[in-house]
């Protein structure tokens, strides 16, 4: 459903009859995904941003003064398919990384690799669940456009 008046037109999640639109289901999926790591977001402080992949494709660029090449143990991020934005945060003395496929193209799926200065143990929060991984390189496969994964080091 689309709401419009003489000045603006935009899609709405629920129409005037209470029927959900695709936007409703998109919001629902995003909130279900965040449920697994909302406590991290609420207790973290964003310090910097690392960009990777096809950075020309990043539609909403963060302020240049926040962009760095590395953050704590994180030395880089790569994706051949899309641009990637990594919001770098401090979380209870640990490094938290909010890793987003920054493409706005529908269906633009990314395989993302995070590089670290040493072998690390991480908790990966995705699709409402948590998975442990270990290594100097952490691979995040099949990240849809616009979606994000939370990674906590340590």
Short mmCIF file of C-alpha atoms in Angstrom, two decimals:
data_model
loop_
_atom_site.label_atom_id
_atom_site.label_comp_id
_atom_site.label_asym_id
_atom_site.label_seq_id
_atom_site.Cartn_x
_atom_site.Cartn_y
_atom_site.Cartn_z
CA UNK A 1 0.00 0.00 0.00
CA UNK A 2 1.08 3.53 -0.72
CA UNK A 3 0.07 6.56 1.31
CA UNK A 4 -0.01 9.87 -0.48
CA UNK A 5 -1.25 13.36 -0.13
CA UNK A 6 -0.62 16.43 -2.26
CA UNK A 7 2.97 16.74 -0.97
CA UNK A 8 4.34 13.25 -0.31
CA UNK A 9 3.96 9.62 -1.32
CA UNK A 10 5.45 6.65 0.53
CA UNK A 11 4.86 2.99 1.19
CA UNK A 12 3.27 2.02 4.50
CA UNK A 13 3.55 -1.29 6.41
CA UNK A 14 -0.20 -1.72 7.03
CA UNK A 15 -3.01 -0.41 4.85
CA UNK A 16 -6.16 1.34 6.01
CA UNK A 17 -7.94 -2.03 6.35
CA UNK A 18 -5.24 -3.52 8.59
CA UNK A 19 -3.68 -5.66 5.87
CA UNK A 20 0.13 -6.00 5.99
CA UNK A 21 2.26 -4.99 3.00
CA UNK A 22 5.65 -6.40 2.00
CA UNK A 23 7.20 -3.60 4.04
CA UNK A 24 5.54 -5.05 7.16
CA UNK A 25 7.23 -8.42 6.56
CA UNK A 26 10.58 -6.73 5.85
CA UNK A 27 10.34 -4.84 9.16
CA UNK A 28 9.31 -8.01 10.98
CA UNK A 29 12.31 -9.92 9.62
CA UNK A 30 14.71 -7.11 10.54
CA UNK A 31 13.37 -6.91 14.10
CA UNK A 32 13.53 -10.69 14.52
CA UNK A 33 17.14 -10.63 13.34
CA UNK A 34 18.05 -7.82 15.76
CA UNK A 35 16.44 -9.59 18.68
CA UNK A 36 19.56 -11.77 18.96
CA UNK A 37 21.94 -8.84 19.33
CA UNK A 38 19.87 -5.88 20.50
CA UNK A 39 21.57 -6.03 23.91
CA UNK A 40 24.91 -5.47 22.17
CA UNK A 41 23.64 -2.48 20.17
CA UNK A 42 22.13 -0.91 23.29
CA UNK A 43 25.35 -1.29 25.32
CA UNK A 44 27.89 -0.31 22.62
CA UNK A 45 29.55 2.91 21.56
CA UNK A 46 30.25 3.37 17.84
CA UNK A 47 33.78 4.65 17.36
CA UNK A 48 34.63 4.30 13.67
CA UNK A 49 33.59 2.83 10.34
CA UNK A 50 35.58 0.58 8.00
CA UNK A 51 34.53 0.40 4.33
CA UNK A 52 35.25 -2.51 2.00
CA UNK A 53 34.29 -4.23 -1.21
CA UNK A 54 32.92 -2.10 -4.05
CA UNK A 55 32.83 1.17 -2.11
CA UNK A 56 31.41 3.04 -5.13
CA UNK A 57 28.19 1.15 -4.46
CA UNK A 58 27.74 2.50 -0.92
CA UNK A 59 24.74 4.82 -1.24
CA UNK A 60 24.77 6.36 2.24
CA UNK A 61 28.39 7.07 3.07
CA UNK A 62 29.32 7.75 6.68
CA UNK A 63 31.08 11.03 7.54
CA UNK A 64 34.69 10.91 6.32
CA UNK A 65 36.05 11.72 9.79
CA UNK A 66 34.65 8.38 11.04
CA UNK A 67 36.16 6.24 8.26
CA UNK A 68 39.33 4.31 9.14
CA UNK A 69 41.27 1.45 7.51
CA UNK A 70 41.34 -0.75 10.62
CA UNK A 71 39.88 -0.93 14.14
CA UNK A 72 41.36 -2.82 17.09
CA UNK A 73 41.92 -6.41 15.80
CA UNK A 74 40.07 -5.78 12.51
CA UNK A 75 42.55 -5.08 9.69
CA UNK A 76 40.18 -5.12 6.72
CA UNK A 77 36.94 -6.17 5.05
CA UNK A 78 36.42 -7.56 1.56
CA UNK A 79 33.53 -8.43 -0.72
CA UNK A 80 33.74 -8.95 -4.47
CA UNK A 81 30.00 -8.52 -4.92
CA UNK A 82 28.98 -5.33 -3.10
CA UNK A 83 30.11 -2.49 -0.89
CA UNK A 84 30.33 -3.22 2.83
CA UNK A 85 30.07 -0.89 5.80
CA UNK A 86 31.40 -2.10 9.17
CA UNK A 87 30.32 -0.02 12.15
CA UNK A 88 33.07 -0.52 14.74
CA UNK A 89 32.02 -0.40 18.37
CA UNK A 90 33.34 -0.93 21.86
CA UNK A 91 31.18 -3.38 23.79
CA UNK A 92 32.06 -4.16 27.40
CA UNK A 93 35.79 -4.07 26.64
CA UNK A 94 35.38 -6.10 23.44
CA UNK A 95 35.23 -5.22 19.77
CA UNK A 96 31.74 -5.38 18.24
CA UNK A 97 31.35 -5.12 14.46
CA UNK A 98 28.00 -4.40 12.79
CA UNK A 99 28.70 -5.66 9.26
CA UNK A 100 26.28 -4.47 6.56
CA UNK A 101 25.90 -5.31 2.88
CA UNK A 102 25.55 -1.70 1.76
CA UNK A 103 24.02 -2.44 -1.64
CA UNK A 104 20.55 -1.09 -2.33
CA UNK A 105 20.13 -3.33 -5.37
CA UNK A 106 17.48 -5.96 -4.69
CA UNK A 107 18.99 -9.43 -4.80
CA UNK A 108 22.61 -8.22 -4.39
CA UNK A 109 23.97 -10.95 -2.11
CA UNK A 110 27.48 -10.58 -0.66
CA UNK A 111 30.10 -12.97 0.66
CA UNK A 112 32.07 -10.88 3.15
CA UNK A 113 35.48 -11.62 4.65
CA UNK A 114 36.70 -9.92 7.81
CA UNK A 115 40.50 -9.92 8.28
CA UNK A 116 42.10 -9.73 11.72
CA UNK A 117 45.64 -9.10 12.97
CA UNK A 118 45.64 -12.48 14.78
CA UNK A 119 43.48 -15.55 15.25
CA UNK A 120 40.30 -14.51 17.03
CA UNK A 121 37.25 -16.20 18.50
CA UNK A 122 34.03 -14.45 17.53
CA UNK A 123 30.32 -14.74 18.18
CA UNK A 124 28.31 -14.19 15.00
CA UNK A 125 24.70 -13.02 15.48
CA UNK A 126 22.56 -13.64 12.44
CA UNK A 127 18.90 -14.42 11.75
CA UNK A 128 18.08 -14.37 15.46
CA UNK A 129 20.75 -16.95 16.35
CA UNK A 130 24.36 -17.04 17.53
CA UNK A 131 27.28 -19.04 16.07
CA UNK A 132 30.90 -19.29 17.23
CA UNK A 133 33.74 -18.99 14.69
CA UNK A 134 37.50 -18.84 14.98
CA UNK A 135 40.35 -17.72 12.72
CA UNK A 136 42.37 -14.87 11.27
CA UNK A 137 39.74 -14.57 8.51
CA UNK A 138 36.03 -14.80 9.27
CA UNK A 139 33.71 -15.43 6.32
CA UNK A 140 30.09 -14.28 6.30
CA UNK A 141 28.27 -15.87 3.38
CA UNK A 142 25.07 -14.93 1.56
CA UNK A 143 24.40 -11.55 3.20
CA UNK A 144 21.40 -10.00 1.37
CA UNK A 145 21.39 -6.36 0.28
CA UNK A 146 20.74 -3.98 3.15
CA UNK A 147 21.08 -6.65 5.81
CA UNK A 148 23.60 -6.77 8.61
CA UNK A 149 25.33 -9.27 10.87
CA UNK A 150 26.73 -8.56 14.34
CA UNK A 151 30.18 -9.95 15.14
CA UNK A 152 31.70 -9.73 18.64
CA UNK A 153 35.39 -10.52 19.11
CA UNK A 154 36.49 -12.31 22.27
#
